[in-house]
Phi, psi and omega in degrees: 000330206266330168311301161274008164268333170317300211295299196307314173319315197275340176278004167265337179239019097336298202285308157040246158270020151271308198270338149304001198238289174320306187282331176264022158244003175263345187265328160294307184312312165295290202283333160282352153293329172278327145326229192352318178310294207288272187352325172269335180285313190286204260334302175310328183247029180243341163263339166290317179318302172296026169240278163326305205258088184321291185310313216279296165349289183291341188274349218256126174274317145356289196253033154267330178280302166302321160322300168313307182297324181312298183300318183290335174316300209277359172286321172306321188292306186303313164323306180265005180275328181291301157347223200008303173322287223298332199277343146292344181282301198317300193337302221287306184345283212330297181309302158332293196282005191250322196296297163325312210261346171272000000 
């Protein structure tokens, strides 16, 4: 009997302290949403500010920067697109030139 009272202790203060761990991990999580939360609202408005305001905008290193990624992003895009091309033209040869010879 003093066994199974053992057991049910530890498995009550297990559970316990799993559901105190579920709760102060469920409550970091609601404060890091609200961090990121403020943290996007000062970022909206601080890129709606640079957008009205044509100087500070060319001065804003931020979206020059984004520029850059795009464009290298859509270069990247052309670069394989062009591939694909040259590597469909070898194909259409290849076939030709297997078609010739037969």
């Amino acid at each position: 009997m003093a066994i199974f009272q053992f057991f049910k202790f530890i498995i009550q203060s297990s559970f316990q302290f799993y559901s105190q761990e579920e709760a102060t991990w469920s409550n970091n999580l609601a404060n890091q949403a609200k961090k990121q939360k403020i943290n996007s609202n000062r970022i909206n408005k601080h890129n709606r500010q640079t957008v009205n305001n044509p100087k500070v905008f060319k001065k804003n290193h931020f979206t020059i920067k984004q520029i850059k990624q795009k464009m290298t992003i859509l270069q990247m895009f052309n670069s394989k697109m062009t591939n694909l091309i040259m590597d469909s033209k070898l194909k259409q040869i290849k076939q030709k030139v297997a078609k010739i010879n037969l």
